[in-house]
PDB file of C-alpha atoms and ligand atoms in Angstrom:
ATOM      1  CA  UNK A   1     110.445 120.117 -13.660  1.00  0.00           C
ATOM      2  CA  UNK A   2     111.554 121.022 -10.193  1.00  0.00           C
ATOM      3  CA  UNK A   3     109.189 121.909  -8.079  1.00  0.00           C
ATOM      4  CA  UNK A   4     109.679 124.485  -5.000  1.00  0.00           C
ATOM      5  CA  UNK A   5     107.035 124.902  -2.155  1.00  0.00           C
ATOM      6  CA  UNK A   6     106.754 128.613  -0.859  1.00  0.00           C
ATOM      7  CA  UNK A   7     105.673 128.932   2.132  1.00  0.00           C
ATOM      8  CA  UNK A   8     105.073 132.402   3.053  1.00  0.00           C
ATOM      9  CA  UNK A   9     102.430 134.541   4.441  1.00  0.00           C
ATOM     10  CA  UNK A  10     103.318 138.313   2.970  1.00  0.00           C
ATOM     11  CA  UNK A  11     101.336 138.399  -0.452  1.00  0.00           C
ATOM     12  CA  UNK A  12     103.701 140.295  -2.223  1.00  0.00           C
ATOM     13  CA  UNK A  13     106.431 138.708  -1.298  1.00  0.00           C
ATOM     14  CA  UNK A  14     104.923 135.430  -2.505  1.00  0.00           C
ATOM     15  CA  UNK A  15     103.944 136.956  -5.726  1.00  0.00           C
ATOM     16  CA  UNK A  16     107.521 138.143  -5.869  1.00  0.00           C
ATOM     17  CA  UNK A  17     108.888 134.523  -5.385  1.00  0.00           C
ATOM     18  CA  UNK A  18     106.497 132.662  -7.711  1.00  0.00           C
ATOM     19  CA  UNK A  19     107.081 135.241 -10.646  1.00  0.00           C
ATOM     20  CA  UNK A  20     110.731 134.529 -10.664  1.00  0.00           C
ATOM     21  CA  UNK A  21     110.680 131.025 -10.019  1.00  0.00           C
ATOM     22  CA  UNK A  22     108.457 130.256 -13.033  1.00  0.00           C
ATOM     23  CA  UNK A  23     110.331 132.743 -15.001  1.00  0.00           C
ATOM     24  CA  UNK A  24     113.007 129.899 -14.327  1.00  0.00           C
ATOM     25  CA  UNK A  25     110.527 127.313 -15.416  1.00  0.00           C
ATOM     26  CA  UNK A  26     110.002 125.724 -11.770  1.00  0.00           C
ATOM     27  CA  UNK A  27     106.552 124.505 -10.845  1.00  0.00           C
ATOM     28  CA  UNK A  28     105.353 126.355  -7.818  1.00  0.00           C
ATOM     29  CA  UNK A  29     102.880 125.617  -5.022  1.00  0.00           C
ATOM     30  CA  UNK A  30     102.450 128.638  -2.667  1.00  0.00           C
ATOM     31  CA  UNK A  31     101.567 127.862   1.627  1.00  0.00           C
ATOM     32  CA  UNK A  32     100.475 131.106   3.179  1.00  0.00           C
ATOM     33  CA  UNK A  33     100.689 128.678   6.811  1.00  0.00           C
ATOM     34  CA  UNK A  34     101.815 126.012   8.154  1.00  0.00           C
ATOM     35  CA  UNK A  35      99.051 123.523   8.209  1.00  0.00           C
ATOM     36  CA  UNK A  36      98.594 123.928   4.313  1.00  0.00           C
ATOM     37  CA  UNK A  37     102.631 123.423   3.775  1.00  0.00           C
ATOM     38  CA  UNK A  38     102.180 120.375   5.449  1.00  0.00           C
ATOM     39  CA  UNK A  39      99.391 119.384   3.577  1.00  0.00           C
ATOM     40  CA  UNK A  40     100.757 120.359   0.019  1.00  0.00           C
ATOM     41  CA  UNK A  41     104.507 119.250   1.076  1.00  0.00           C
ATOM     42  CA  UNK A  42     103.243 115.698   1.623  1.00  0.00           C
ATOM     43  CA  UNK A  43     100.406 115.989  -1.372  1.00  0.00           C
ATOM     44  CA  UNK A  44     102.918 116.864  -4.077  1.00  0.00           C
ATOM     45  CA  UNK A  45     106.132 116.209  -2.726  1.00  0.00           C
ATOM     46  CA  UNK A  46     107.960 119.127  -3.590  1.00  0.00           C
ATOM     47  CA  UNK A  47     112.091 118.857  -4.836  1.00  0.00           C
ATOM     48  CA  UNK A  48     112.654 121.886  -2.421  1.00  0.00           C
ATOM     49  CA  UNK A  49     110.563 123.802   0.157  1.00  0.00           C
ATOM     50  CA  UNK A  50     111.534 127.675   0.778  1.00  0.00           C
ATOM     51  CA  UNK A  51     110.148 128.585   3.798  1.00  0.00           C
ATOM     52  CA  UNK A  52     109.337 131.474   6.343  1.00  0.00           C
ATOM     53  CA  UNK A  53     109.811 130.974   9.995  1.00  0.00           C
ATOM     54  CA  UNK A  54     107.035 133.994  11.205  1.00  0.00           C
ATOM     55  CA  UNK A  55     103.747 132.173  10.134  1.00  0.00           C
ATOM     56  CA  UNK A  56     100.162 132.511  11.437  1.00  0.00           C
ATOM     57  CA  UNK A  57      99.844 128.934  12.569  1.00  0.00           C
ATOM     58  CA  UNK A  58     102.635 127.429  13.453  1.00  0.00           C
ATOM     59  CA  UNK A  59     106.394 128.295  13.944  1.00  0.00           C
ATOM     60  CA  UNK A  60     108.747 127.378  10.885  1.00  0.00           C
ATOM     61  CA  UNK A  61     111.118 125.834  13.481  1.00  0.00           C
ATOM     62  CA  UNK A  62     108.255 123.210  14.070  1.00  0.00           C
ATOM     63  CA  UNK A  63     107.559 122.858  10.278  1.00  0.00           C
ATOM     64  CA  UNK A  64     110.962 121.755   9.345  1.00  0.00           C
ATOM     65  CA  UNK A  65     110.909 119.215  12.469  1.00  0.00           C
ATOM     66  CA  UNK A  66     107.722 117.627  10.965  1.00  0.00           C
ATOM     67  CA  UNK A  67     109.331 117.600   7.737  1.00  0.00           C
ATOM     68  CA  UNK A  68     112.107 116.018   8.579  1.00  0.00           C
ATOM     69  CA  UNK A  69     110.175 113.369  10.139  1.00  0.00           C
ATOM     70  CA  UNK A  70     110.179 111.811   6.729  1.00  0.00           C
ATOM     71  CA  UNK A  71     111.415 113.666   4.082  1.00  0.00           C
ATOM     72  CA  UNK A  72     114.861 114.978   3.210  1.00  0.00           C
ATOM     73  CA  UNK A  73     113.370 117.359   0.692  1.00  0.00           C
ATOM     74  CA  UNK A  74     115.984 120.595   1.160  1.00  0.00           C
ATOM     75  CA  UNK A  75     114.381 123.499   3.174  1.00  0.00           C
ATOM     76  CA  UNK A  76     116.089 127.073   2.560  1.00  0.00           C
ATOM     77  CA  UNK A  77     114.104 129.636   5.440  1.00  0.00           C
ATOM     78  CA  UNK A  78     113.624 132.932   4.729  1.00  0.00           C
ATOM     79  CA  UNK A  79     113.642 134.981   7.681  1.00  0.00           C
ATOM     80  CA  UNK A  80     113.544 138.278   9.240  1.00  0.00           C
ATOM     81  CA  UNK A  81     114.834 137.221  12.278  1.00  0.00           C
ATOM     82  CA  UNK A  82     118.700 138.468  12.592  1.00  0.00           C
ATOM     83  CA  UNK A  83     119.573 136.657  15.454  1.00  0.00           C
ATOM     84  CA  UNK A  84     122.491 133.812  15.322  1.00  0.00           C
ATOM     85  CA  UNK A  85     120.689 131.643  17.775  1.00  0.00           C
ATOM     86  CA  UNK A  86     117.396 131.530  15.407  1.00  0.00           C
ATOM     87  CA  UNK A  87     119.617 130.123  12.833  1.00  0.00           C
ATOM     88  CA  UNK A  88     121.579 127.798  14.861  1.00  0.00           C
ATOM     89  CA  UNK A  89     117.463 126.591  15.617  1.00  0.00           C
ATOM     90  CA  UNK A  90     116.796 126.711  12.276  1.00  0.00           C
ATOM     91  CA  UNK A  91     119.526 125.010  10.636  1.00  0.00           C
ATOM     92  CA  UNK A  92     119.669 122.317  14.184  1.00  0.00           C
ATOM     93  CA  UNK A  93     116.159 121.619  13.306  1.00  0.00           C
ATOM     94  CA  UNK A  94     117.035 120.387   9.594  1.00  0.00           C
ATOM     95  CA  UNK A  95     117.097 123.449   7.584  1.00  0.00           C
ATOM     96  CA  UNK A  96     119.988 123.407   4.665  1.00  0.00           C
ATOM     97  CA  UNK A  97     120.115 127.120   3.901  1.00  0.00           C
ATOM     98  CA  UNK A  98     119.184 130.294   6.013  1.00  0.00           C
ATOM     99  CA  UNK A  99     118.365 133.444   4.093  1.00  0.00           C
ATOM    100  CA  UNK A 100     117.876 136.752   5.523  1.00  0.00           C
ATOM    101  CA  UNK A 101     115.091 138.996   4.764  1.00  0.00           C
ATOM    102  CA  UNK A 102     115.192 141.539   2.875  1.00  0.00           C
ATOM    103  CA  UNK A 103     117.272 139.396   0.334  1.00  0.00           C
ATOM    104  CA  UNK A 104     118.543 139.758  -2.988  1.00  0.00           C
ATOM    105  CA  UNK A 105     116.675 137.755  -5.415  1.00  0.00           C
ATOM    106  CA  UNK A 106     119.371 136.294  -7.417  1.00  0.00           C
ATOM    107  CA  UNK A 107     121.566 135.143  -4.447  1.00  0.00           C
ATOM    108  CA  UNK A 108     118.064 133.738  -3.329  1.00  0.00           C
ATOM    109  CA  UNK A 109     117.913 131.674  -6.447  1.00  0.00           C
ATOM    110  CA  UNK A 110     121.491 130.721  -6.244  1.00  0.00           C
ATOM    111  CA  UNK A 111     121.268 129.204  -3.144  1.00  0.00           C
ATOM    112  CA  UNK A 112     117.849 127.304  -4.251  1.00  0.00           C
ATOM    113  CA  UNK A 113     119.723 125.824  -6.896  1.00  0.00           C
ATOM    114  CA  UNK A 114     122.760 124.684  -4.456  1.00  0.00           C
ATOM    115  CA  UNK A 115     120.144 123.227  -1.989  1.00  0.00           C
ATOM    116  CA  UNK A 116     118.482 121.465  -5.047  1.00  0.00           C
ATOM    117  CA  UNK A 117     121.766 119.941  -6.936  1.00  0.00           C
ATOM    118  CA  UNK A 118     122.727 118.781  -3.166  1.00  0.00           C
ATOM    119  CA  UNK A 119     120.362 116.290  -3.060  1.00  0.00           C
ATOM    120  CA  UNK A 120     120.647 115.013  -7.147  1.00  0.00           C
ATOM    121  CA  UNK A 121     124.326 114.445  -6.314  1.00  0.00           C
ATOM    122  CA  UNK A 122     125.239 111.306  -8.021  1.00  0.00           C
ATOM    123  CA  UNK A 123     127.003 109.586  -4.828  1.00  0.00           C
ATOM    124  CA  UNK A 124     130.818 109.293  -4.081  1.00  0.00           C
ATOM    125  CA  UNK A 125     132.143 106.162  -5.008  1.00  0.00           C
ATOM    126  CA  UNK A 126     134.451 105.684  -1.801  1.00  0.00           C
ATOM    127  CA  UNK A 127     137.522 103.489  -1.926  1.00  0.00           C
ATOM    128  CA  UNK A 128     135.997 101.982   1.316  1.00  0.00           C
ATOM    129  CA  UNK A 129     132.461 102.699   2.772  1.00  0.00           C
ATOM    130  CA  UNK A 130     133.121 101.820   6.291  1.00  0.00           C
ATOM    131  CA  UNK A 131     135.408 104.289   8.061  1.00  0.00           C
ATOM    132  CA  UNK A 132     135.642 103.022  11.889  1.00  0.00           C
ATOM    133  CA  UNK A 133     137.305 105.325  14.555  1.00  0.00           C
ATOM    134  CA  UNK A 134     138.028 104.424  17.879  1.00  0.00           C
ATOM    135  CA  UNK A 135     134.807 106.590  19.248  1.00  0.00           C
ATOM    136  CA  UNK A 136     131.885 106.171  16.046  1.00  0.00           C
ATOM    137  CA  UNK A 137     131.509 104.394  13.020  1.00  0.00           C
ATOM    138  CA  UNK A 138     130.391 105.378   9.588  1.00  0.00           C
ATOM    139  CA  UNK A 139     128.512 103.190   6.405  1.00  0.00           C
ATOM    140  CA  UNK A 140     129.046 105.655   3.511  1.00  0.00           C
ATOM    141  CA  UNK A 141     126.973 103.202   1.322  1.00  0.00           C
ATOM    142  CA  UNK A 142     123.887 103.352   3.824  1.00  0.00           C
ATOM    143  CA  UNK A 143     124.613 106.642   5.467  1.00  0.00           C
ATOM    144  CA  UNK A 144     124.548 105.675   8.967  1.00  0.00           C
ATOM    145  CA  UNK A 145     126.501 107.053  11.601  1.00  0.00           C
ATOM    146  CA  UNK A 146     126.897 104.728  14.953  1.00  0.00           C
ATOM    147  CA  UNK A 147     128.225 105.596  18.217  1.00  0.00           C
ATOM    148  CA  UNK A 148     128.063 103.633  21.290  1.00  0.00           C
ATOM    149  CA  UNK A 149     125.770 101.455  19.733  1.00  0.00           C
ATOM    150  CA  UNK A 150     123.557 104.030  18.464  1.00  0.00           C
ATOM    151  CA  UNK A 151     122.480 105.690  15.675  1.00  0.00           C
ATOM    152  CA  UNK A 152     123.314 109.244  15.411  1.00  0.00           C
ATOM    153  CA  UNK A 153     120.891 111.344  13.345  1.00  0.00           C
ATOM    154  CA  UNK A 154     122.788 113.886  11.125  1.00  0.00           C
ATOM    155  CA  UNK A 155     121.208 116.470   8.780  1.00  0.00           C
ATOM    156  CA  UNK A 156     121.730 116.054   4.992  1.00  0.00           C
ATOM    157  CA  UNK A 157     123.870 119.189   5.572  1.00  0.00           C
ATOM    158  CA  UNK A 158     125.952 117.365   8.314  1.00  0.00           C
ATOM    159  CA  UNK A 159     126.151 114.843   6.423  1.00  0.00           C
ATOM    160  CA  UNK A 160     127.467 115.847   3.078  1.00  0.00           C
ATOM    161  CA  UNK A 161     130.249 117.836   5.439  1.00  0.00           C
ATOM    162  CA  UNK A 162     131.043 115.084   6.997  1.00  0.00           C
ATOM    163  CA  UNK A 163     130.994 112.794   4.261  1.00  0.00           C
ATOM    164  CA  UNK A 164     133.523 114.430   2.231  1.00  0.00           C
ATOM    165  CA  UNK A 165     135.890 115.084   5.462  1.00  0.00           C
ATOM    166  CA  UNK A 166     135.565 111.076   5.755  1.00  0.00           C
ATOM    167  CA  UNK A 167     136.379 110.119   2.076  1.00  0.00           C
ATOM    168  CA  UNK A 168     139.607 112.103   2.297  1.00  0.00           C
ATOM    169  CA  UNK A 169     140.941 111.508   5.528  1.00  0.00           C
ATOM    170  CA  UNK A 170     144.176 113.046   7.178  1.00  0.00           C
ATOM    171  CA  UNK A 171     143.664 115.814   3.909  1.00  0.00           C
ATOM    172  CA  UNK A 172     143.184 119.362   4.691  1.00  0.00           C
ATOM    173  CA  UNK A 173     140.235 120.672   3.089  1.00  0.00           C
ATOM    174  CA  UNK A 174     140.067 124.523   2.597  1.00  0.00           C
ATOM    175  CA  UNK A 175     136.711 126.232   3.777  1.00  0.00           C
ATOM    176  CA  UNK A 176     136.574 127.406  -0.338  1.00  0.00           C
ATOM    177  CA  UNK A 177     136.372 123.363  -0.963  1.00  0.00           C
ATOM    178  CA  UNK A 178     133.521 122.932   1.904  1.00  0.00           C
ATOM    179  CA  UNK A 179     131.346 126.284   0.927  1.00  0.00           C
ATOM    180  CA  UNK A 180     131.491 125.666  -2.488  1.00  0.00           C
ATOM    181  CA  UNK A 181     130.906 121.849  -2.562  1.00  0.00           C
ATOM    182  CA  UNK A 182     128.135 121.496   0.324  1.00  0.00           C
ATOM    183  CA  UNK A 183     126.640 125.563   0.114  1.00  0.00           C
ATOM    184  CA  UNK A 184     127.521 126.245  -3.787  1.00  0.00           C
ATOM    185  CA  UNK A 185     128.699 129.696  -2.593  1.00  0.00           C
ATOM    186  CA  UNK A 186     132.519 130.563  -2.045  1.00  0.00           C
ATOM    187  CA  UNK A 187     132.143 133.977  -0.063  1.00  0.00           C
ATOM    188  CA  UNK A 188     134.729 133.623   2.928  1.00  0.00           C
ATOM    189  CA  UNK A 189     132.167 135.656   4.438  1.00  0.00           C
ATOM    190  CA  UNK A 190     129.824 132.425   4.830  1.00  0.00           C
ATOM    191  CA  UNK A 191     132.549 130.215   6.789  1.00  0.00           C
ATOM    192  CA  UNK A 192     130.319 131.072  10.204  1.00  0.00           C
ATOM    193  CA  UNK A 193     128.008 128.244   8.305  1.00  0.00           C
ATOM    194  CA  UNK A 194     131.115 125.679   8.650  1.00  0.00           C
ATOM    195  CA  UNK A 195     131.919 126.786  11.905  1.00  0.00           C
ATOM    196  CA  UNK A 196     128.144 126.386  13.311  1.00  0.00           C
ATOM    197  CA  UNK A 197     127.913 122.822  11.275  1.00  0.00           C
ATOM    198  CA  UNK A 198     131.564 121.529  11.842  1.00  0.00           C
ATOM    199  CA  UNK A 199     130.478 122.213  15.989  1.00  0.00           C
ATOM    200  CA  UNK A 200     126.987 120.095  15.889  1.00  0.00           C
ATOM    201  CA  UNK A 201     129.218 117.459  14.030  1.00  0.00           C
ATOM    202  CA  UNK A 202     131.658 117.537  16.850  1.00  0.00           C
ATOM    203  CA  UNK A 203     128.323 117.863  19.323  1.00  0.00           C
ATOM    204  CA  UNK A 204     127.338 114.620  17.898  1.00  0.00           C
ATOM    205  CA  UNK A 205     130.809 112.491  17.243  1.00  0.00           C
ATOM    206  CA  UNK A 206     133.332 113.259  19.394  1.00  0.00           C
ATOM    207  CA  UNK A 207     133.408 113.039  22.741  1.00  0.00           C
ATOM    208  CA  UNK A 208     135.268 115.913  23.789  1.00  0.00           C
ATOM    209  CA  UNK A 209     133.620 118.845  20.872  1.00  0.00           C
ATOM    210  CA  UNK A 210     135.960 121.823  23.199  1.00  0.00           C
ATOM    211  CA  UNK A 211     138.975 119.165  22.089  1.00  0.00           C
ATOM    212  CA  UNK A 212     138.482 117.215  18.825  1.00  0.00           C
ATOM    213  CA  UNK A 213     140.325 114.079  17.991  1.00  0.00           C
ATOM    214  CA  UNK A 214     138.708 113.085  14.492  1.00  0.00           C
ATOM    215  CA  UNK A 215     137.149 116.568  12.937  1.00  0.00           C
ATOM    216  CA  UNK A 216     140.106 118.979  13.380  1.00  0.00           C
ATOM    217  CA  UNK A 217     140.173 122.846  12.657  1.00  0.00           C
ATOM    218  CA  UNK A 218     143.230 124.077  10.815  1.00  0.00           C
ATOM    219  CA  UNK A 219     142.904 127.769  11.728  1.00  0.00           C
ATOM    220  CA  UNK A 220     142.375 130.060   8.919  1.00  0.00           C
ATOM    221  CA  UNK A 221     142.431 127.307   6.306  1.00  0.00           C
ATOM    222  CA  UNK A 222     139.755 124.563   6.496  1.00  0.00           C
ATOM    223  CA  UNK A 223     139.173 121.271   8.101  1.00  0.00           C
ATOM    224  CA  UNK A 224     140.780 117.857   8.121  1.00  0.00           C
ATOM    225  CA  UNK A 225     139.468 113.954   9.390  1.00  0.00           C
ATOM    226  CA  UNK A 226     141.522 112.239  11.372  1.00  0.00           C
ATOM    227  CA  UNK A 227     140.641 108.713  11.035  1.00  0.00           C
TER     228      UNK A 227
HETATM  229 CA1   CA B   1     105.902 135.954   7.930  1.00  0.00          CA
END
């Protein structure tokens, strides 16, 4: 059984979640703050946390930095906040999937399920699983990034990106191929996600992001690795 964390503090709306998710047999523990999603994230290590940012306690920003201080569990936020920079925080901070409030349940659900089958990916079997450029190195097989002798820490999100960039390198890959294989959704209308990803990844690898050697844009039509 898969089992989803809400943590929300509007009643209804966590009545709302929990009645569909067990309609869709998940097992559901329900956080109406931060402190107790802390506590019941690490007591019964939930396969995916959904998660409001506006909580009594604690800001969900902070919640998804302790998470991700040692779990990779995926974290979809629900928020009401519109602005771009509180996702850019959000999804910076380890967050896989932003959702706005008010939301449609179904698309809700959909993107649960994305988040979820994300992280049961059976691996890519590589040809090679050390791709070296001139400016960072990556082990596929251990997931490690290097650069200048250090690790670079990259969200799962990053990562999967970057991972599939890597395993086909010098091959254009259309934003269709990137939404649907990292965000299961293949609305063009999402491709601000690659565009706010594919820049941390450049952030953290290259080191000119205005002017990218390795992660290139092809304008209108996707990305491509050049290796
Ligand atoms: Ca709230």
């Amino acid at each position: 059984m898969t089992r989803v964390l809400v943590v929300e503090d509007d009643p209804q709306l966590v009545r709302a979640l929990v009645i569909n998710l067990q309609a869709r047999k998940y097992g559901v523990d329900a956080a109406p703050d931060g402190a107790t999603a802390l506590r019941l994230a690490a007591a019964r290590q939930p396969d995916a946390v959904l998660l409001d940012l506006g909580l009594p306690d604690m800001d969900g920003i902070d919640i998804i930095k302790a998470l991700r201080g040692w779990t990779r569990v995926p974290v979809v936020v629900l928020s009401a906040r519109q602005g771009s920079d509180e996702k850019v925080a959000a999804l910076d901070a380890g967050a896989d999937d932003y959702v706005t409030k008010p939301f449609n349940m179904n698309e809700l659900l959909a993107r649960l399920r994305a988040a979820v089958r994300r992280t049961e990916d059976i691996p890519l079997v590589p040809e090679t699983t050390l791709v070296e450029t001139g400016d960072f190195s990556i082990d596929l097989f251990a997931k490690k990034v290097v650069r200048g002798g250090r690790d670079v820490r990259l969200t799962p999100t990053e990562w999967h990106l970057l991972e599939i960039l890597v395993t086909n390198p010098g091959r254009l890959i259309t934003q269709k191929q990137l939404l649907q294989e990292v965000w299961g959704v293949t609305q063009a209308n999402k491709t601000n996600y690659l565009r706010v990803y594919m820049a941390q990844l450049r952030r953290k690898l290259e080191a000119d992001p205005a002017h990218p050697r390795y992660l290139i844009t092809e304008p209108g039509m996707g990305y491509r690795f050049e290796g």
